[in-house]
Short mmCIF file of C-alpha atoms and ligand atoms in Angstrom, two decimals:
data_model
loop_
_atom_site.label_atom_id
_atom_site.label_comp_id
_atom_site.label_asym_id
_atom_site.label_seq_id
_atom_site.Cartn_x
_atom_site.Cartn_y
_atom_site.Cartn_z
CA MET A 298 0.00 0.00 0.00
CA ASN A 299 1.18 3.52 -0.77
CA THR A 300 1.34 5.98 2.14
CA SER A 301 1.83 9.69 1.77
CA LEU A 302 4.76 9.57 4.18
CA SER A 303 8.08 10.48 2.70
CA LEU A 304 10.17 8.88 5.41
CA ALA A 305 13.61 10.08 4.37
CA GLU A 306 12.40 13.70 4.46
CA LEU A 307 10.99 13.25 7.94
CA ILE A 308 14.34 12.42 9.51
CA GLY A 309 15.56 15.17 11.88
CA GLU A 310 18.14 17.61 10.51
CA ARG A 311 20.61 16.77 13.31
CA VAL A 312 20.87 13.16 12.06
CA LYS A 313 21.75 14.17 8.53
CA GLY A 314 25.07 15.67 9.61
CA LEU A 315 26.21 12.55 11.48
CA GLN A 316 28.70 10.00 10.22
CA GLU A 317 28.07 6.28 10.58
CA TYR A 318 30.58 4.72 12.99
CA ALA A 319 31.69 1.44 11.42
CA PRO A 320 35.41 0.70 11.74
CA GLU A 321 36.61 -1.88 9.24
CA PRO A 322 36.37 -5.39 10.76
CA MET A 323 39.69 -7.18 11.16
CA GLU A 324 38.64 -10.00 8.78
CA GLN A 325 38.15 -7.40 6.07
CA VAL A 326 41.46 -5.69 6.90
CA ALA A 327 43.22 -9.05 6.58
CA THR A 328 41.64 -9.64 3.16
CA ARG A 329 42.52 -6.12 2.01
CA LEU A 330 46.12 -6.52 3.12
CA ASN A 331 46.32 -10.08 1.85
CA LEU A 332 47.58 -11.31 5.21
CA PRO A 333 46.34 -14.07 7.53
CA LEU A 334 44.07 -12.68 10.26
CA GLY A 335 46.40 -14.04 12.94
CA GLN A 336 49.25 -11.95 11.57
CA LEU A 337 47.53 -8.62 12.20
CA ILE A 338 48.82 -6.50 15.07
CA LYS A 339 45.86 -4.45 16.21
CA LEU A 340 47.03 -1.30 17.95
CA ASP A 341 44.31 1.13 16.89
CA ALA A 342 41.63 1.04 19.61
CA ASN A 343 43.40 1.27 22.99
CA GLU A 344 42.46 -2.30 23.83
CA ASN A 345 44.21 -4.42 26.45
CA PRO A 346 46.43 -7.02 24.75
CA TYR A 347 46.17 -9.41 27.71
CA GLY A 348 42.38 -9.62 27.82
CA PRO A 349 40.33 -10.58 30.88
CA THR A 350 41.80 -12.37 33.92
CA LYS A 351 41.84 -16.19 34.04
CA HIS A 352 39.28 -16.14 36.83
CA THR A 353 36.97 -14.03 34.67
CA LEU A 354 37.27 -16.47 31.77
CA GLN A 355 36.55 -19.41 34.09
CA ILE A 356 33.45 -17.73 35.48
CA LEU A 357 32.22 -16.90 31.98
CA ASN A 358 32.74 -20.48 30.79
CA GLY A 359 30.65 -21.83 33.67
CA HIS A 360 27.67 -19.52 33.18
CA LEU A 361 24.47 -21.09 31.92
CA ASP A 362 21.68 -18.67 32.81
CA TYR A 363 21.51 -16.93 29.45
CA HIS A 364 17.76 -17.36 29.35
CA ARG A 365 17.30 -15.14 32.43
CA TYR A 366 17.26 -11.35 32.41
CA PRO A 367 20.17 -9.75 34.24
CA ASP A 368 19.81 -7.73 37.44
CA ALA A 369 18.36 -4.51 36.04
CA ILE A 370 20.29 -2.33 38.48
CA SER A 371 23.53 -4.39 38.68
CA ARG A 372 23.39 -4.65 42.51
CA ARG A 373 26.29 -7.03 43.14
CA LEU A 374 28.49 -5.32 40.60
CA ARG A 375 27.79 -1.85 42.00
CA GLN A 376 28.54 -3.12 45.49
CA ALA A 377 31.90 -4.48 44.29
CA ILE A 378 32.69 -1.28 42.36
CA GLY A 379 31.86 0.73 45.49
CA HIS A 380 34.40 -1.33 47.37
CA TYR A 381 36.98 -0.97 44.56
CA ILE A 382 36.77 2.83 44.39
CA ASP A 383 35.76 3.36 48.02
CA MET A 384 32.51 5.14 47.16
CA ASP A 385 28.86 4.61 48.07
CA PRO A 386 27.23 2.14 45.60
CA ALA A 387 24.08 4.26 45.89
CA GLN A 388 25.90 6.89 43.78
CA ILE A 389 27.07 4.42 41.14
CA ILE A 390 25.27 3.37 37.95
CA ALA A 391 26.66 0.69 35.65
CA GLY A 392 26.24 1.11 31.92
CA ASN A 393 26.63 -0.60 28.56
CA GLY A 394 30.13 0.78 28.32
CA SER A 395 30.80 4.28 29.60
CA ASP A 396 29.46 5.42 26.20
CA GLU A 397 25.94 4.66 27.45
CA LEU A 398 26.53 6.83 30.50
CA ILE A 399 27.66 9.79 28.38
CA ASP A 400 24.35 9.44 26.57
CA LEU A 401 22.42 8.98 29.82
CA VAL A 402 23.78 12.23 31.27
CA LEU A 403 22.89 14.10 28.09
CA ARG A 404 19.42 12.57 27.94
CA LEU A 405 18.93 13.68 31.55
CA PHE A 406 19.70 17.29 30.71
CA ARG A 407 18.43 17.60 27.15
CA PRO A 408 16.01 20.51 27.01
CA GLY A 409 12.44 19.33 26.57
CA PRO A 410 9.34 21.08 25.20
CA SER A 411 8.02 21.51 28.74
CA GLY A 412 11.12 23.35 29.99
CA GLY A 413 14.14 22.45 32.12
CA GLY A 414 17.39 21.00 30.92
CA ILE A 415 20.82 22.34 30.04
CA GLY A 416 20.95 23.59 26.49
CA GLU A 417 24.69 23.65 25.91
CA LEU A 418 27.66 21.32 26.07
CA ILE A 419 31.28 22.47 26.00
CA ASP A 420 33.54 20.14 24.05
CA CYS A 421 37.33 20.53 24.12
CA PRO A 422 38.81 18.82 21.07
CA PRO A 423 41.06 17.12 20.22
CA THR A 424 39.31 14.62 22.45
CA PHE A 425 37.07 11.56 22.47
CA GLY A 426 34.44 12.08 19.75
CA MET A 427 31.47 10.71 21.66
CA TYR A 428 30.85 13.88 23.70
CA GLN A 429 30.12 15.84 20.56
CA PHE A 430 28.24 12.92 19.03
CA TYR A 431 25.86 12.37 21.94
CA GLY A 432 25.55 16.13 22.49
CA THR A 433 24.31 16.50 18.92
CA THR A 434 22.03 13.46 19.01
CA ASN A 435 20.43 14.82 22.19
CA ASP A 436 19.84 18.27 20.67
CA LEU A 437 22.27 20.17 22.88
CA ARG A 438 24.20 23.06 21.38
CA VAL A 439 27.85 22.01 21.22
CA THR A 440 30.28 24.85 21.89
CA THR A 441 33.84 24.02 20.92
CA ILE A 442 36.74 25.33 23.00
CA PRO A 443 39.82 23.73 21.42
CA ARG A 444 42.69 22.57 23.59
CA LEU A 445 45.97 24.48 23.49
CA ALA A 446 48.88 23.31 21.32
CA ASP A 447 50.13 20.99 24.10
CA PHE A 448 46.58 19.58 24.50
CA ALA A 449 46.03 21.37 27.83
CA VAL A 450 42.43 22.48 28.43
CA ASP A 451 41.97 26.21 27.75
CA VAL A 452 40.58 26.92 31.22
CA ALA A 453 40.86 30.70 30.79
CA ARG A 454 38.62 30.59 27.70
CA ILE A 455 36.04 28.48 29.50
CA GLU A 456 36.10 30.96 32.40
CA ALA A 457 35.67 33.84 29.96
CA LEU A 458 32.70 32.13 28.29
CA CYS A 459 31.05 31.58 31.67
CA ALA A 460 31.74 35.16 32.78
CA GLU A 461 30.24 36.52 29.56
CA ASN A 462 27.05 34.48 29.87
CA PRO A 463 26.78 32.55 33.13
CA VAL A 464 24.09 30.05 32.11
CA PRO A 465 24.44 26.40 33.24
CA ARG A 466 26.47 24.27 30.85
CA LEU A 467 27.80 20.74 30.67
CA LEU A 468 31.56 20.28 30.25
CA PHE A 469 32.99 16.92 29.18
CA LEU A 470 36.69 16.29 29.77
CA ALA A 471 38.69 13.09 29.47
CA SER A 472 41.62 12.67 31.85
CA PRO A 473 43.84 11.10 30.63
CA ASN A 474 42.67 12.66 27.40
CA ASN A 475 42.21 10.57 24.28
CA PRO A 476 44.18 10.77 21.97
CA ASP A 477 47.17 12.48 23.65
CA GLY A 478 47.19 10.78 27.06
CA GLY A 479 47.66 14.01 29.05
CA VAL A 480 46.09 14.56 32.47
CA LEU A 481 43.98 17.51 33.60
CA PRO A 482 45.82 19.05 36.59
CA ASP A 483 43.98 19.21 39.94
CA ALA A 484 44.25 23.00 39.93
CA ASP A 485 42.48 23.23 36.54
CA LEU A 486 39.68 20.96 37.70
CA GLU A 487 39.29 23.08 40.88
CA ARG A 488 38.93 26.23 38.75
CA LEU A 489 36.38 24.59 36.43
CA LEU A 490 34.30 23.31 39.35
CA GLU A 491 33.96 26.90 40.60
CA LEU A 492 32.05 27.80 37.41
CA PRO A 493 28.32 27.25 36.71
CA LEU A 494 29.20 23.98 34.98
CA LEU A 495 28.31 20.36 35.48
CA VAL A 496 31.70 18.75 34.83
CA VAL A 497 31.77 15.19 33.49
CA LEU A 498 35.27 13.83 34.01
CA ASP A 499 35.89 10.75 31.89
CA GLU A 500 38.51 8.55 33.55
CA ALA A 501 38.42 5.68 31.06
CA TYR A 502 42.23 5.31 31.25
CA VAL A 503 42.92 6.36 34.84
CA GLU A 504 44.10 2.92 35.95
CA PHE A 505 47.19 3.33 33.74
CA GLY A 506 48.93 5.63 36.18
CA ALA A 507 47.04 8.89 36.72
CA SER A 508 45.36 9.53 40.06
CA SER A 509 41.58 9.34 40.08
CA ARG A 510 39.37 12.22 41.13
CA VAL A 511 36.41 9.90 41.75
CA LYS A 512 36.41 10.73 45.47
CA TRP A 513 35.85 14.39 44.66
CA VAL A 514 32.27 13.44 43.70
CA ALA A 515 31.47 13.00 47.40
CA GLU A 516 32.40 16.63 48.11
CA ARG A 517 31.24 18.41 44.97
CA GLU A 518 27.74 18.83 43.68
CA ASN A 519 28.73 19.55 40.08
CA LEU A 520 31.09 16.66 39.26
CA ILE A 521 30.36 13.32 37.59
CA VAL A 522 33.14 10.76 37.03
CA LEU A 523 32.88 8.05 34.37
CA ARG A 524 34.97 4.88 34.40
CA THR A 525 35.08 1.69 32.34
CA PHE A 526 36.15 -1.95 32.37
CA SER A 527 37.00 -1.76 28.65
CA LYS A 528 40.65 -0.80 28.97
CA TRP A 529 42.39 -1.84 32.20
CA ALA A 530 40.18 -4.92 32.71
CA GLY A 531 40.30 -6.07 29.08
CA LEU A 532 36.51 -6.24 28.68
CA ALA A 533 35.96 -3.85 25.73
CA GLY A 534 33.89 -6.42 23.85
CA LEU A 535 31.47 -6.93 26.73
CA ARG A 536 30.61 -3.24 27.15
CA VAL A 537 30.64 -2.39 30.82
CA GLY A 538 31.36 0.96 32.39
CA TYR A 539 30.06 2.98 35.30
CA GLY A 540 29.47 6.48 36.49
CA VAL A 541 29.72 8.06 39.92
CA PHE A 542 27.15 10.80 40.27
CA PRO A 543 26.11 13.50 42.75
CA ALA A 544 23.42 12.17 45.12
CA ALA A 545 20.95 14.78 43.87
CA LEU A 546 20.84 13.19 40.41
CA MET A 547 20.29 9.56 41.38
CA THR A 548 16.49 9.33 41.41
CA ALA A 549 16.21 10.95 37.99
CA LEU A 550 19.00 8.81 36.53
CA TRP A 551 17.42 5.56 37.75
CA ARG A 552 14.13 6.60 36.19
CA LEU A 553 15.73 7.38 32.87
CA LYS A 554 18.14 4.46 32.51
CA SER A 555 17.23 1.75 30.00
CA PRO A 556 16.10 -1.43 31.73
CA TYR A 557 18.57 -4.35 31.61
CA ASN A 558 21.22 -2.07 30.15
CA VAL A 559 24.15 -4.23 31.31
CA ASN A 560 23.81 -7.81 30.12
CA CYS A 561 24.37 -10.77 32.46
CA VAL A 562 27.72 -11.75 30.92
CA ALA A 563 29.10 -8.22 31.24
CA GLN A 564 27.97 -7.98 34.88
CA MET A 565 29.58 -11.30 35.71
CA ALA A 566 32.81 -10.51 33.92
CA ALA A 567 33.21 -7.14 35.63
CA LEU A 568 32.45 -8.70 39.01
CA ALA A 569 34.92 -11.54 38.35
CA THR A 570 37.59 -8.96 37.42
CA LEU A 571 37.11 -7.26 40.77
CA GLU A 572 37.41 -10.69 42.43
CA SER A 573 40.76 -11.23 40.70
CA LEU A 574 42.17 -7.75 41.05
CA ASP A 575 45.75 -8.90 41.61
CA GLU A 576 45.89 -10.49 38.17
CA ALA A 577 44.13 -7.56 36.47
CA ARG A 578 46.51 -5.15 38.18
CA ALA A 579 49.50 -7.25 37.14
CA ASN A 580 48.37 -6.90 33.51
CA VAL A 581 48.02 -3.15 33.98
CA ALA A 582 51.51 -3.01 35.50
CA LYS A 583 52.89 -4.86 32.46
CA ILE A 584 51.21 -2.34 30.15
CA ILE A 585 52.57 0.62 32.14
CA ALA A 586 56.11 -0.79 32.13
CA GLU A 587 55.87 -1.50 28.41
CA ARG A 588 54.50 2.00 27.76
CA GLN A 589 57.57 3.52 29.40
CA ARG A 590 59.91 1.28 27.39
CA PHE A 591 57.98 1.97 24.16
CA LEU A 592 57.94 5.74 24.84
CA GLY A 593 61.72 5.74 25.27
CA LYS A 594 62.24 3.84 22.03
CA LEU A 595 59.76 6.01 20.09
CA ARG A 596 61.69 9.08 21.25
CA GLU A 597 64.78 7.68 19.52
CA ILE A 598 62.97 7.81 16.15
CA PRO A 599 64.26 11.06 14.65
CA PHE A 600 61.17 12.02 12.65
CA LEU A 601 58.63 11.61 15.45
CA GLN A 602 57.42 14.18 17.94
CA VAL A 603 56.23 11.99 20.83
CA TYR A 604 53.73 13.24 23.43
CA ASP A 605 53.94 12.22 27.05
CA THR A 606 51.12 9.95 28.16
CA GLN A 607 49.51 8.50 31.27
CA ALA A 608 47.31 6.13 29.26
CA ASN A 609 47.78 2.87 27.30
CA TYR A 610 48.53 4.68 24.05
CA VAL A 611 51.09 7.10 22.67
CA LEU A 612 50.34 9.96 20.29
CA CYS A 613 53.04 10.92 17.80
CA ARG A 614 53.36 13.65 15.21
CA PRO A 615 55.60 12.71 12.29
CA GLN A 616 57.79 15.54 10.98
CA GLY A 617 58.88 15.46 7.37
CA VAL A 618 57.56 11.96 6.66
CA ALA A 619 54.11 11.61 5.10
CA THR A 620 51.56 9.75 7.23
CA GLU A 621 50.67 7.73 4.14
CA THR A 622 54.26 6.43 3.89
CA ILE A 623 54.04 5.29 7.49
CA ARG A 624 50.60 3.74 7.02
CA GLU A 625 51.71 1.78 3.97
CA ALA A 626 54.85 0.49 5.70
CA MET A 627 52.87 -0.48 8.81
CA GLU A 628 50.10 -2.20 6.87
CA ARG A 629 52.61 -4.22 4.86
CA ARG A 630 53.61 -5.71 8.24
CA GLY A 631 49.96 -6.10 9.31
CA ILE A 632 50.18 -3.29 11.89
CA ILE A 633 46.93 -1.39 12.36
CA LEU A 634 47.17 2.05 13.96
CA ARG A 635 44.91 5.04 14.41
CA TYR A 636 45.62 7.90 11.97
CA PHE A 637 44.14 11.36 12.58
CA ASN A 638 43.54 14.36 10.42
CA SER A 639 41.17 16.53 12.41
CA PRO A 640 42.08 20.07 13.54
CA GLY A 641 44.99 20.02 15.99
CA LEU A 642 45.87 16.43 15.02
CA GLU A 643 46.91 16.83 11.40
CA GLY A 644 49.03 13.83 10.43
CA CYS A 645 49.11 12.43 13.98
CA ILE A 646 49.31 8.71 14.72
CA ARG A 647 48.19 6.98 17.90
CA PHE A 648 49.85 3.72 18.94
CA THR A 649 48.07 1.57 21.48
CA VAL A 650 50.63 0.00 23.81
CA GLY A 651 50.72 -3.68 22.89
CA THR A 652 52.85 -6.56 24.08
CA PRO A 653 56.63 -5.98 23.89
CA MET A 654 56.72 -8.14 20.74
CA GLN A 655 53.95 -6.18 19.03
CA ASP A 656 55.58 -2.87 19.89
CA GLU A 657 58.93 -4.15 18.66
CA ALA A 658 57.31 -4.82 15.26
CA VAL A 659 56.19 -1.16 15.20
CA LEU A 660 59.66 0.06 16.12
CA ILE A 661 61.29 -2.05 13.39
CA VAL A 662 59.07 -0.41 10.77
CA LEU A 663 59.74 3.08 12.14
CA ARG A 664 63.51 2.51 12.24
CA GLY A 665 63.36 1.23 8.67
CA ILE A 666 61.62 4.42 7.56
CA ALA A 667 64.16 6.53 9.46
CA GLN A 668 66.97 4.73 7.63
CA GLY A 669 65.60 5.78 4.29
CA GLY A 670 62.59 3.85 3.20
CA ASN A 671 63.70 0.36 4.17
CA ASP A 672 60.93 -0.70 6.53
CA GLY A 673 62.58 -3.92 7.60
CA HIS A 674 61.74 -6.07 4.58
C1 PLP B 960 38.05 8.79 26.68
C2 PLP B 960 37.16 7.61 26.46
N1 PLP B 960 36.02 7.53 27.14
C3 PLP B 960 35.17 6.50 26.97
C4 PLP B 960 35.45 5.50 26.07
C5 PLP B 960 34.44 4.43 25.84
O1 PLP B 960 34.56 3.45 26.76
P1 PLP B 960 33.52 2.26 26.82
O2 PLP B 960 34.14 1.13 26.09
O3 PLP B 960 33.39 2.03 28.30
O4 PLP B 960 32.23 2.72 26.22
C6 PLP B 960 36.63 5.54 25.34
C7 PLP B 960 36.91 4.48 24.37
O5 PLP B 960 37.75 4.52 23.55
C8 PLP B 960 37.49 6.64 25.53
O6 PLP B 960 38.61 6.74 24.81
#
């Protein structure tokens, strides 16, 4: 039957400007590069090369209750997280990755037809793209205050914006920041919390050496901290993160959260990780030690400007060598990296810290390029 609806024309304007997020699957990369899948060295997504703990894998293998819905409010997991971060589980919400919690915060404050809400989000790129993405999809105005050349947050400009027009705003900041790995200093966070802002501090990578500000949530009414099991705990594929929120927001957040948002496998895996913290922490320690070794070796490559990092990745800016040359040489060896070209990141490359063997493969290619085009073949 023919309807008079022209569906494509009815789609909201904000959706038309969005880009589909669909990174190339590794099987396809292997085919494109004509290499066996097992030969790829995947260092593009800040994943943990060691994966979950043995205890976590054992627990997952023994689980049979897939036909039951999970605990809708992740009680046992939130209890264990509370213990892990020494915070009240009543102020913790688990999510389908911390991505879901970014969206949840924005859905909470999106302005509605009947009033209320926060109409504006401040985004400080270069940074994680999801703040801008979820800001746009939730109809908030996204105001961009770019980071300074060294990727520090331009606190003075944010203060000036707030002084000029002191309306409530949301501010999303990652610390360590993705993609550079730099940390927001305590003093900067103090200044920002003095402003009429709700600050969402994304600590996805904090376990890799920076100190967490999660305890500040207990003393501040305008700070939210987001964390995740994707990176340090090696559970990226299961999607489990959490947020620590001011007490005043909890009732509204519980009302708004999707039911059964964290599946039973993800809840069990995160809980099992917290039951085998020594092993998870040993993996993190290996990654930190390897990051320091890798950083030192990258700094010996003459054409790379290497940024300091507190995360499980290293951002580099090649000087005088085309990114495409590096990409081709890396891909010939099956090495997959993250290449940027957005403002402030022109030509930059981000290397996830892998195992020492994986990182050695990267260094061989880089040394080959430095020696005049021979990439180790
Ligand atoms: C800064 C930052 N925050 C959040 C996330 C998303 O984490 P999750 O896997 O918990 O959704 C990432 C993932 O890359 C990230 O880089």
